[in-house]
XYZ file of C-alpha atoms in Angstrom:
686
model
C 14.002 1.395 -45.529
C 11.668 3.549 -43.388
C 10.151 1.671 -40.433
C 7.462 3.017 -38.133
C 6.890 1.392 -34.727
C 4.129 1.950 -32.235
C 4.413 0.258 -28.778
C 1.647 0.375 -26.179
C 2.288 -1.122 -22.767
C -0.825 -2.538 -21.139
C -1.497 -4.251 -17.821
C -1.380 -7.755 -19.328
C 0.169 -7.491 -22.777
C 2.537 -5.070 -24.517
C 1.302 -4.463 -28.072
C 3.611 -3.694 -30.969
C 2.800 -2.732 -34.553
C 5.534 -2.251 -37.198
C 5.036 -0.608 -40.577
C 7.794 -1.059 -43.144
C 8.422 0.303 -46.657
C 6.854 3.698 -45.804
C 3.729 2.170 -44.395
C 3.014 -0.415 -47.101
C 3.416 -3.505 -44.907
C 2.322 -4.092 -41.331
C 3.366 -6.617 -38.667
C 1.985 -7.060 -35.168
C 3.361 -8.673 -32.026
C 1.998 -9.141 -28.513
C 4.330 -10.000 -25.596
C 3.447 -10.392 -21.906
C 3.895 -7.128 -19.981
C 6.585 -6.948 -17.240
C 5.020 -4.882 -14.416
C 8.257 -4.672 -12.434
C 9.939 -2.876 -15.309
C 7.637 -2.090 -18.313
C 10.729 -1.294 -20.383
C 11.719 -4.983 -20.488
C 8.573 -5.906 -22.361
C 8.881 -2.884 -24.597
C 12.391 -3.809 -25.709
C 11.458 -7.482 -26.082
C 8.364 -6.523 -28.198
C 10.454 -4.126 -30.283
C 13.072 -6.744 -31.069
C 10.403 -9.378 -31.865
C 8.396 -6.984 -34.016
C 11.399 -5.897 -36.027
C 12.592 -9.462 -36.545
C 9.140 -10.578 -37.686
C 8.937 -7.593 -40.094
C 12.370 -8.228 -41.501
C 13.739 -4.867 -40.248
C 16.651 -3.865 -38.063
C 16.798 -1.298 -35.215
C 18.807 1.006 -37.522
C 15.797 1.076 -39.945
C 13.476 2.639 -37.338
C 12.569 6.158 -38.319
C 9.557 6.677 -36.055
C 9.126 5.186 -32.568
C 6.078 6.164 -30.497
C 5.318 4.828 -27.055
C 2.148 4.785 -24.962
C 3.058 4.522 -21.271
C 1.213 3.502 -18.119
C 4.123 4.270 -15.791
C 2.688 7.549 -14.554
C -0.844 6.178 -14.290
C 0.322 3.195 -12.212
C 2.430 5.408 -9.952
C -0.736 7.401 -9.069
C -3.125 4.492 -8.803
C -0.716 2.434 -6.679
C 0.472 5.489 -4.651
C 3.993 4.654 -5.758
C 5.261 8.104 -6.787
C 8.070 10.217 -5.434
C 8.329 11.672 -1.973
C 7.375 15.268 -2.662
C 7.228 18.576 -0.827
C 5.119 21.666 -1.591
C 6.111 25.302 -1.364
C 3.135 27.702 -1.500
C 2.161 31.226 -0.481
C 1.911 31.676 3.284
C -1.663 31.185 4.410
C -2.494 28.678 1.700
C -0.772 25.636 3.129
C -4.029 23.673 3.485
C -5.333 24.075 -0.086
C -4.642 20.480 -1.098
C -6.521 19.138 1.901
C -9.532 21.485 1.928
C -10.029 21.164 -1.821
C -13.399 22.508 -2.946
C -15.078 21.253 0.216
C -17.316 18.998 -1.870
C -18.421 15.469 -1.015
C -19.572 12.914 -3.562
C -21.729 11.265 -0.823
C -23.257 14.065 1.177
C -24.596 11.965 4.114
C -21.882 9.330 4.366
C -20.295 9.928 7.772
C -17.477 7.450 7.156
C -16.386 8.741 3.768
C -12.648 8.819 3.103
C -10.926 12.062 2.145
C -11.662 12.787 -1.500
C -8.795 15.135 -2.244
C -5.490 13.517 -3.354
C -3.879 13.973 0.065
C -1.634 10.952 -0.589
C 0.490 13.158 -2.893
C 1.958 15.100 0.014
C 1.152 14.984 3.767
C 0.630 18.317 5.483
C 3.957 18.075 7.305
C 5.806 18.470 4.019
C 4.053 21.711 2.958
C 5.816 25.054 3.569
C 4.275 28.498 3.202
C 6.578 31.393 2.376
C 6.136 35.172 2.550
C 5.663 36.932 -0.804
C 2.537 37.948 -2.709
C 1.336 39.012 -6.106
C -1.844 40.924 -6.855
C -4.491 39.474 -9.171
C -2.886 41.534 -11.988
C 0.590 40.057 -11.326
C 1.959 43.109 -9.533
C 4.302 42.510 -6.584
C 2.708 43.253 -3.252
C 5.332 41.589 -1.088
C 8.721 40.347 -2.266
C 9.555 36.644 -1.727
C 11.521 35.958 1.432
C 14.403 34.111 -0.263
C 16.122 33.144 3.037
C 12.870 31.574 4.172
C 12.873 29.598 0.859
C 16.409 28.329 1.572
C 15.478 27.259 5.094
C 12.287 25.555 3.899
C 13.900 23.515 1.115
C 16.788 22.480 3.401
C 14.314 21.229 5.955
C 12.309 19.369 3.379
C 15.325 17.644 1.811
C 17.469 17.016 4.890
C 14.764 16.138 7.415
C 11.973 14.768 5.202
C 14.003 13.245 2.346
C 11.988 15.012 -0.350
C 12.891 13.899 -3.870
C 10.705 16.357 -5.819
C 9.213 19.764 -5.172
C 5.967 21.370 -6.314
C 5.979 25.184 -6.302
C 2.538 26.749 -6.368
C 2.328 30.454 -5.521
C -0.715 32.656 -5.602
C -1.478 34.353 -8.974
C 1.610 32.708 -10.579
C -0.603 32.006 -13.643
C -0.568 35.738 -14.309
C 3.140 36.233 -13.696
C 5.710 33.447 -13.088
C 8.214 35.902 -11.551
C 8.071 34.796 -7.966
C 7.943 31.065 -8.756
C 11.073 31.488 -10.852
C 12.793 33.261 -7.980
C 11.974 30.332 -5.660
C 13.127 27.820 -8.270
C 16.432 29.676 -8.669
C 17.123 29.518 -4.954
C 16.143 25.840 -4.761
C 18.451 24.922 -7.638
C 21.342 26.784 -6.029
C 20.853 24.622 -2.909
C 19.973 21.285 -4.591
C 20.697 21.247 -8.378
C 19.448 17.666 -8.758
C 16.091 18.136 -7.018
C 13.120 17.731 -9.397
C 11.028 20.914 -9.669
C 7.454 21.373 -10.895
C 6.280 24.977 -11.263
C 2.619 25.654 -11.527
C 3.301 28.558 -13.890
C 4.771 26.052 -16.286
C 2.692 22.942 -15.638
C -0.763 24.588 -15.546
C -0.816 28.417 -15.846
C -4.558 28.765 -15.256
C -6.753 30.238 -12.530
C -8.192 28.278 -9.593
C -5.700 27.572 -6.888
C -6.754 24.042 -5.901
C -6.966 22.645 -9.368
C -3.586 24.161 -10.269
C -1.975 22.745 -7.110
C -3.298 19.227 -7.793
C -1.871 19.166 -11.337
C 1.477 20.600 -10.150
C 1.756 18.156 -7.235
C 0.782 15.254 -9.497
C 3.509 16.291 -11.946
C 6.078 16.401 -9.100
C 4.788 13.024 -7.859
C 5.324 11.113 -11.111
C 8.182 13.102 -12.758
C 11.111 11.300 -11.029
C 9.727 7.907 -11.957
C 8.828 8.916 -15.479
C 12.182 10.617 -16.049
C 14.099 7.586 -14.769
C 11.996 5.255 -16.905
C 12.476 7.307 -20.071
C 16.194 7.711 -19.355
C 16.707 3.946 -18.988
C 14.614 3.333 -22.051
C 16.628 5.776 -24.172
C 19.856 4.114 -23.021
C 18.574 0.711 -23.984
C 17.385 1.989 -27.399
C 20.845 3.433 -28.029
C 22.344 0.045 -27.190
C 20.069 -1.473 -29.861
C 21.255 1.144 -32.317
C 17.827 2.796 -32.628
C 18.569 6.305 -33.785
C 14.937 7.541 -33.983
C 13.839 9.992 -31.304
C 11.558 8.395 -28.754
C 8.106 10.019 -28.842
C 5.343 9.626 -26.292
C 1.585 9.845 -26.540
C -0.003 12.443 -24.185
C -3.450 12.152 -22.620
C -5.101 14.476 -25.105
C -4.147 12.232 -28.038
C -1.156 14.162 -29.327
C 2.453 13.020 -29.715
C 5.354 14.834 -27.999
C 9.077 14.255 -27.905
C 10.148 12.329 -24.760
C 12.236 15.292 -23.733
C 9.002 17.164 -22.973
C 8.407 14.800 -20.071
C 11.257 16.590 -18.296
C 9.107 19.736 -18.383
C 5.590 18.326 -17.888
C 5.301 14.617 -17.015
C 1.674 14.907 -15.905
C 0.595 15.127 -19.550
C 1.268 11.409 -20.013
C -1.127 10.187 -17.327
C -3.572 8.424 -19.656
C -1.494 8.077 -22.797
C -2.415 4.410 -23.414
C -6.140 5.198 -23.344
C -5.671 8.061 -25.795
C -3.892 5.771 -28.250
C -6.897 3.478 -28.514
C -9.254 6.386 -29.075
C -7.085 7.931 -31.811
C -6.728 4.502 -33.472
C -10.512 4.005 -33.382
C -11.098 7.310 -35.068
C -8.580 6.634 -37.799
C -9.928 3.158 -38.549
C -13.536 4.459 -38.539
C -12.739 7.206 -41.004
C -10.949 4.740 -43.310
C -14.042 2.547 -43.333
C -16.399 5.501 -43.924
C -17.795 5.536 -40.397
C -17.487 8.799 -38.374
C -19.975 7.964 -35.593
C -18.206 5.276 -33.544
C -18.747 3.856 -30.116
C -15.474 2.138 -29.372
C -14.722 -0.329 -26.553
C -11.228 -1.586 -25.932
C -11.211 -4.677 -23.779
C -7.799 -5.787 -22.617
C -6.640 -8.124 -19.896
C -7.311 -5.812 -16.965
C -9.985 -3.290 -17.911
C -12.238 -1.991 -20.680
C -12.020 1.547 -22.039
C -15.019 3.067 -23.806
C -14.991 6.210 -25.867
C -17.245 8.071 -28.276
C -15.979 9.131 -31.719
C -18.139 12.005 -32.990
C -17.509 13.260 -36.536
C -14.458 11.046 -36.868
C -12.702 12.489 -33.832
C -12.612 11.421 -30.159
C -13.941 13.960 -27.701
C -11.260 15.696 -25.612
C -11.954 17.528 -22.352
C -9.787 19.865 -20.310
C -10.132 17.659 -17.231
C -9.942 13.964 -16.568
C -9.915 11.544 -13.643
C -7.250 9.231 -12.290
C -9.026 6.748 -10.077
C -11.402 8.886 -8.053
C -9.408 12.096 -8.338
C -10.046 14.793 -10.921
C -6.991 16.280 -12.572
C -7.046 19.335 -14.809
C -5.146 17.799 -17.697
C -6.507 17.659 -21.275
C -7.647 14.089 -21.791
C -9.521 12.061 -24.355
C -12.982 11.397 -22.892
C -12.676 7.703 -21.941
C -14.704 5.805 -19.398
C -13.000 2.780 -17.868
C -14.486 -0.233 -16.030
C -12.752 -3.163 -14.389
C -13.855 -5.760 -16.879
C -11.003 -7.479 -18.769
C -9.957 -10.928 -19.769
C -8.165 -11.323 -16.450
C -11.078 -10.067 -14.352
C -11.771 -12.489 -11.512
C -15.156 -14.109 -11.147
C -16.286 -15.129 -7.685
C -19.390 -15.870 -5.700
C -19.872 -13.462 -2.808
C -21.285 -14.144 0.673
C -24.822 -13.363 -0.519
C -24.495 -16.056 -3.258
C -24.255 -13.572 -6.137
C -21.803 -13.945 -9.002
C -19.464 -10.990 -9.421
C -16.879 -10.314 -12.090
C -14.042 -7.811 -11.412
C -12.771 -5.257 -10.754
C -9.989 -7.442 -9.257
C -7.777 -8.932 -11.989
C -5.364 -11.791 -12.264
C -3.195 -9.492 -14.391
C -0.261 -10.697 -16.346
C 1.172 -12.619 -13.425
C -0.114 -15.222 -12.636
C -2.906 -14.501 -15.085
C -5.968 -16.654 -15.797
C -5.747 -20.319 -14.766
C -5.709 -21.364 -18.520
C -2.336 -19.631 -18.864
C -0.831 -22.392 -16.696
C 1.250 -19.882 -14.791
C -0.175 -20.717 -11.375
C -3.487 -18.777 -11.527
C -6.111 -20.257 -9.233
C -9.047 -17.922 -9.808
C -11.750 -18.238 -12.407
C -11.514 -15.327 -14.880
C -13.354 -14.083 -17.991
C -10.646 -15.663 -20.165
C -11.179 -19.010 -18.410
C -14.894 -18.721 -19.030
C -14.313 -18.030 -22.733
C -12.031 -21.096 -22.964
C -14.767 -23.286 -21.400
C -17.341 -21.817 -23.854
C -15.124 -22.755 -26.791
C -14.568 -19.139 -27.833
C -10.835 -19.368 -27.120
C -8.285 -22.124 -27.383
C -8.018 -23.139 -31.048
C -4.632 -21.473 -31.436
C -3.921 -19.945 -28.077
C -3.150 -16.257 -27.660
C -0.653 -13.742 -29.062
C -0.189 -15.603 -32.309
C 0.148 -18.928 -30.586
C 2.963 -17.898 -28.324
C 0.723 -18.427 -25.275
C -1.067 -21.816 -25.162
C -4.344 -22.193 -23.245
C -4.984 -25.175 -21.025
C -8.707 -25.976 -21.147
C -8.502 -28.495 -18.340
C -7.280 -25.853 -15.931
C -10.049 -23.474 -17.045
C -12.675 -26.139 -16.535
C -11.333 -26.884 -13.067
C -11.470 -23.307 -11.714
C -14.834 -22.415 -13.296
C -16.309 -25.606 -11.785
C -14.816 -25.200 -8.266
C -15.064 -21.367 -7.979
C -18.418 -20.748 -9.608
C -20.449 -23.759 -10.939
C -20.350 -25.867 -7.793
C -21.127 -22.913 -5.524
C -24.171 -21.862 -7.567
C -25.409 -25.352 -8.515
C -24.895 -24.752 -12.246
C -23.354 -26.728 -15.060
C -19.899 -25.640 -16.072
C -21.213 -24.113 -19.329
C -23.941 -22.217 -17.526
C -21.422 -20.847 -15.045
C -19.048 -19.851 -17.827
C -21.864 -18.110 -19.749
C -22.876 -16.262 -16.631
C -19.283 -14.931 -16.231
C -19.290 -13.914 -19.894
C -22.655 -12.160 -19.710
C -21.763 -10.194 -16.515
C -18.605 -8.907 -18.231
C -20.702 -7.883 -21.259
C -23.221 -6.110 -19.049
C -20.448 -4.106 -17.403
C -19.072 -3.014 -20.757
C -22.506 -2.105 -22.080
C -23.113 -0.024 -18.931
C -19.846 1.846 -19.538
C -20.868 2.515 -23.153
C -24.122 4.066 -21.898
C -22.101 6.460 -19.791
C -20.367 8.014 -22.779
C -23.373 7.823 -25.111
C -26.897 7.731 -23.761
C -26.183 9.665 -20.549
C -24.644 12.444 -22.621
C -27.462 12.780 -25.087
C -26.332 10.451 -27.862
C -28.472 7.631 -29.160
C -26.166 4.568 -29.107
C -28.241 2.905 -31.818
C -27.077 5.516 -34.314
C -23.425 4.515 -33.824
C -21.265 1.691 -35.102
C -19.762 -0.384 -32.323
C -15.984 -0.682 -32.745
C -14.596 -3.640 -30.834
C -10.892 -3.751 -30.127
C -8.377 -4.952 -27.609
C -7.370 -8.550 -27.162
C -10.744 -9.509 -25.816
C -13.147 -6.969 -27.328
C -14.191 -8.906 -30.489
C -14.981 -11.949 -28.329
C -17.767 -9.952 -26.580
C -18.812 -7.589 -29.356
C -22.114 -9.292 -30.358
C -23.319 -9.331 -26.747
C -22.436 -5.689 -26.155
C -24.142 -4.641 -29.379
C -27.262 -6.599 -28.502
C -27.482 -4.922 -25.061
C -27.191 -1.472 -26.656
C -29.489 -2.098 -29.639
C -26.642 -1.559 -32.109
C -26.898 -3.439 -35.408
C -23.412 -2.893 -36.865
C -20.024 -3.823 -35.493
C -16.627 -2.846 -36.883
C -13.592 -5.012 -36.179
C -10.334 -3.147 -37.063
C -7.667 -4.946 -39.110
C -5.520 -5.452 -35.973
C -7.934 -4.935 -33.081
C -5.634 -6.438 -30.474
C -3.045 -3.749 -31.052
C -5.265 -0.826 -32.008
C -3.768 1.379 -29.261
C -0.327 0.772 -30.777
C -1.722 1.698 -34.222
C -3.263 4.863 -32.716
C 0.222 5.958 -31.645
C 1.246 6.044 -35.300
C -2.027 7.686 -36.436
C -1.717 10.641 -34.072
C -0.371 14.087 -34.863
C 2.322 15.873 -32.939
C 0.554 18.353 -30.554
C 1.614 20.732 -27.846
C -0.908 22.891 -25.928
C -0.104 26.133 -24.068
C -2.445 28.228 -21.920
C -2.436 31.905 -20.999
C -4.785 33.446 -18.398
C -5.918 37.047 -18.675
C -9.186 39.021 -18.693
C -10.593 40.947 -21.591
C -13.885 41.549 -23.391
C -15.264 41.660 -26.922
C -14.686 45.403 -27.454
C -12.237 46.757 -30.040
C -9.549 47.131 -27.398
C -10.311 43.754 -25.919
C -9.916 41.947 -29.270
C -6.678 43.924 -29.912
C -5.312 42.578 -26.613
C -6.507 39.068 -27.553
C -4.497 39.211 -30.764
C -1.423 40.334 -28.886
C -1.663 37.444 -26.436
C -2.369 34.935 -29.264
C 0.791 36.013 -31.090
C 2.919 35.842 -27.996
C 1.709 32.367 -26.945
C 1.849 31.066 -30.491
C 5.513 32.052 -30.822
C 6.302 30.398 -27.499
C 4.627 27.104 -28.206
C 5.966 26.961 -31.738
C 9.488 27.453 -30.502
C 8.988 24.522 -28.076
C 7.870 22.313 -30.971
C 10.938 23.320 -32.990
C 13.137 22.556 -30.017
C 11.636 19.053 -30.026
C 12.845 18.484 -33.563
C 9.817 19.513 -35.665
C 10.473 21.895 -38.621
C 8.727 25.238 -38.154
C 7.085 25.058 -41.637
C 5.211 21.882 -40.593
C 3.623 23.498 -37.568
C 0.082 24.968 -37.582
C -1.555 26.744 -34.634
C -5.097 26.245 -33.345
C -6.630 28.785 -30.970
C -9.505 28.625 -28.493
C -10.613 31.101 -25.860
C -12.384 30.596 -22.522
C -15.590 32.606 -22.529
C -18.358 33.258 -19.991
C -21.026 35.738 -19.094
C -19.805 38.393 -16.652
C -20.643 37.150 -13.175
C -20.279 33.439 -13.996
C -17.486 31.407 -12.381
C -16.922 28.820 -15.097
C -16.142 29.096 -18.780
C -16.857 27.374 -22.116
C -14.141 26.855 -24.762
C -14.723 28.651 -28.048
C -12.641 28.089 -31.186
C -11.224 31.244 -32.835
C -10.344 31.677 -36.480
C -7.485 34.202 -36.323
C -7.745 34.892 -40.083
C -11.021 36.766 -39.452
C -11.061 40.510 -38.867
C -11.536 41.963 -35.354
C -15.260 42.558 -35.677
C -15.785 39.054 -37.177
C -13.853 37.493 -34.335
C -15.943 39.247 -31.706
C -19.197 38.234 -33.453
C -18.032 34.657 -33.971
C -16.972 34.235 -30.323
C -20.287 35.534 -29.005
C -22.389 33.402 -31.371
C -20.381 30.240 -30.683
C -20.467 30.829 -26.955
C -24.219 31.452 -26.836
C -24.862 28.389 -29.040
C -22.959 26.183 -26.633
C -24.643 27.830 -23.636
C -28.070 27.165 -25.115
C -27.187 23.571 -25.884
C -25.668 22.783 -22.482
C -27.921 24.803 -20.160
C -31.091 25.396 -22.141
C -30.821 29.194 -22.134
C -28.744 32.170 -23.197
C -28.686 35.872 -22.346
C -28.672 38.050 -25.496
C -28.152 41.185 -23.301
C -25.371 39.632 -21.154
C -21.782 40.813 -21.458
C -19.415 38.104 -22.661
C -15.916 38.191 -21.172
C -12.775 36.191 -22.001
C -10.656 34.746 -19.164
C -7.831 33.235 -21.155
C -6.839 31.239 -24.217
C -5.439 27.918 -25.263
C -3.029 27.720 -28.194
C -2.208 24.263 -29.612
C 0.687 23.791 -32.021
C -0.032 20.887 -34.354
C 2.218 19.126 -36.841
C 0.347 16.695 -39.090
C 1.987 13.293 -39.530
C 1.694 10.725 -42.253
C -0.707 8.032 -41.084
C -0.194 4.434 -42.212
C -3.374 2.986 -43.650
C -5.108 0.126 -41.800
C -4.267 -3.149 -43.514
C -6.203 -6.403 -43.592
C -4.403 -9.434 -42.098
C -2.775 -11.743 -44.623
C -4.488 -14.967 -45.604
C -3.400 -18.015 -43.607
C -4.075 -21.765 -43.684
C -7.839 -22.234 -43.875
C -7.925 -25.959 -43.210
C -9.264 -25.789 -39.674
C -11.967 -28.279 -38.598
C -15.184 -27.052 -37.038
C -15.167 -26.972 -33.248
C -17.862 -26.763 -30.567
C -18.769 -23.406 -29.050
C -21.549 -22.371 -26.710
C -24.637 -21.048 -28.426
C -26.753 -18.962 -25.993
C -29.813 -19.168 -28.195
C -29.994 -22.958 -27.863
C -28.119 -23.013 -24.505
C -25.907 -25.817 -25.792
C -22.587 -26.495 -27.427
C -22.871 -26.388 -31.249
C -20.343 -26.934 -34.079
C -19.009 -23.606 -35.237
C -17.067 -22.621 -38.364
C -13.468 -21.810 -37.537
C -11.624 -19.600 -40.041
C -8.622 -17.337 -40.264
C -9.629 -13.756 -40.839
C -7.517 -13.278 -43.944
C -9.414 -16.151 -45.611
C -12.856 -14.497 -45.383
C -13.908 -13.504 -48.912
C -17.686 -13.446 -48.567
C -20.455 -13.322 -45.971
C -19.934 -15.574 -42.964
C -22.952 -16.294 -40.725
C -22.711 -17.233 -37.072
C -22.069 -19.261 -35.099
C -18.455 -18.864 -36.160
C -15.047 -18.100 -34.746
C -12.601 -15.887 -36.660
C -8.906 -16.249 -35.764
C -6.002 -13.827 -36.132
C -2.740 -13.304 -34.316
C -3.855 -10.530 -31.989
C -7.447 -11.442 -31.134
C -10.397 -13.794 -31.745
C -13.773 -12.663 -33.065
C -16.910 -14.563 -32.058
C -19.804 -14.292 -34.497
C -22.968 -15.319 -32.589
C -26.054 -16.727 -34.160
C -28.056 -13.909 -35.775
C -24.976 -11.994 -36.923
C -23.150 -12.048 -40.269
C -19.561 -11.036 -40.881
C -18.181 -9.616 -44.132
C -14.858 -7.987 -45.146
C -14.576 -4.317 -46.142
C -12.223 -2.769 -48.719
C -10.629 -0.650 -45.948
C -9.258 -3.791 -44.308
C -11.803 -3.784 -41.502
C -14.320 -6.546 -40.821
C -18.030 -5.691 -40.355
C -20.612 -7.714 -38.416
C -24.246 -6.951 -39.119
C -27.296 -8.040 -37.163
C -29.720 -10.215 -39.178
C -33.292 -8.998 -39.270
C -34.383 -12.401 -38.110
C -31.705 -12.601 -35.434
C -32.525 -14.010 -32.048
C -32.088 -11.652 -29.031
C -29.489 -12.960 -26.590
């Protein structure tokens, strides 16, 4: 029996989805995350999910993992102790950066380059130089390399090394020479070469990516190694695959070559899952918000696909790694609510996390959180969380909301709880505006997709704030990121930097480079276990007007003739230029500065499936109604039992989340397995 498993490790819960019988049956499981070792929760979730699905580890044919290990290492400054070897004279590149300041007149601003990756004392410049065309001007001083690496390892206890030499993106020759010498001296030292990690122009950006790779690679490699050992002990024979930040799947062995690609893999899984569920329900314009225990991730799905950029941000630092365009805010179920010195109520970004968690978890939490507020409001508590495995103690929630918020603001407990709820909603609506309205999209033309363990609880409020009249709740919203792992295709990008133009000779060179890079990236995919006949290649070039310093990506159809390719590139480039900058230059010369080749292997995607019907004999319970500002009796029903329209106020239960239908909204099931909520024309604004 073929069994597909997707496992996404979050800050509070680890989500598991299991499809059996070639994708015909689905099972979901949520287990508390284990921050000290995320692999513990992954293994526990895998075993629980397989047992619940009636499968064994030997049945697993596909296993895909979304990891936060690299992300946490960067955010918590807990990566490896690294050193940097660069071209002599460029030792200060990481610290100078682009000499830009986000706050021009703030005299007390902290350094905005990721200096924490490697202090200046662990940077070594070596003699040796390439020209801009990759020709050798000066040979590398190999003895200086030996002396430098010995000093870094013996005197500074360096665990990992980033090698970033000038113009290595044109020719990797000198970086490979340095790597050979380093490996002769220290075979077990982790090495990150910029010519392999990010072979593109711009010295600072390339150094940041390479140093980030060196910073997280030892931790990621050790984590994946331990995980593979434990999977072998369980008799799981399937190859472990990992989601990368751009939304593609790679074999875990690729992490040994380029760990930095996994920085935001968990966020990408949610975006891919949202796109797949939206397409299945006939909705290709989706505004998705994924609210978990620690944060909320918002992304825009345009034409059925999430937007992917060539650069993303980790914390406050920009990293040139292809990433799904996701905006994150510190508003989750565990976000802490507190009254500040000025008497204002604030929610987040601090979180109670998985340990000790909200007070209602009864694990020692003493702060009022969004989850505690929802328990007080009656939105949570009927069956607990995670399929009833985590009970919620309402008395503890009442106690902290009263002492931490209500008493300090002179409010009733319900008013205080509603205030916490509304502030969390406002934060999520604000994040949704960043990826929609501020980028030229009318949010009202999109369907709001609510997912994550806490998203459907707040969906009506977020939609009301944005003027959206339709909400889509996926079949398994609490584990949508895990589902996205199974819905993604295998992808592997490769870049090549060079300069050419749109002349006949220029297009001829472009074809030569495309063929060479295509063969290289295809062979890497085959090495990862994907048959060559399943691999397709997508090509894009970086184009700009001569004299400009930045490029726009343009998709290339290699089946066209040379003249058609030249015409298509120019027309596509100028169309984008007009849209982004309001002008184009018909007489300007368009030049190409490089290309990106992405090898793609399409994978079978399991269809979203509606939750099974459960016991419907649940008595009505009180929940807070903001239109009447009072507790009212609400219909309580399992999602699988909904066969017709259900008007709010109502609470819909399922194992991985709870959906709150506020007054003025009506819920109804869809044939795709999703649940829709639609705003009534006579609905009352909240």
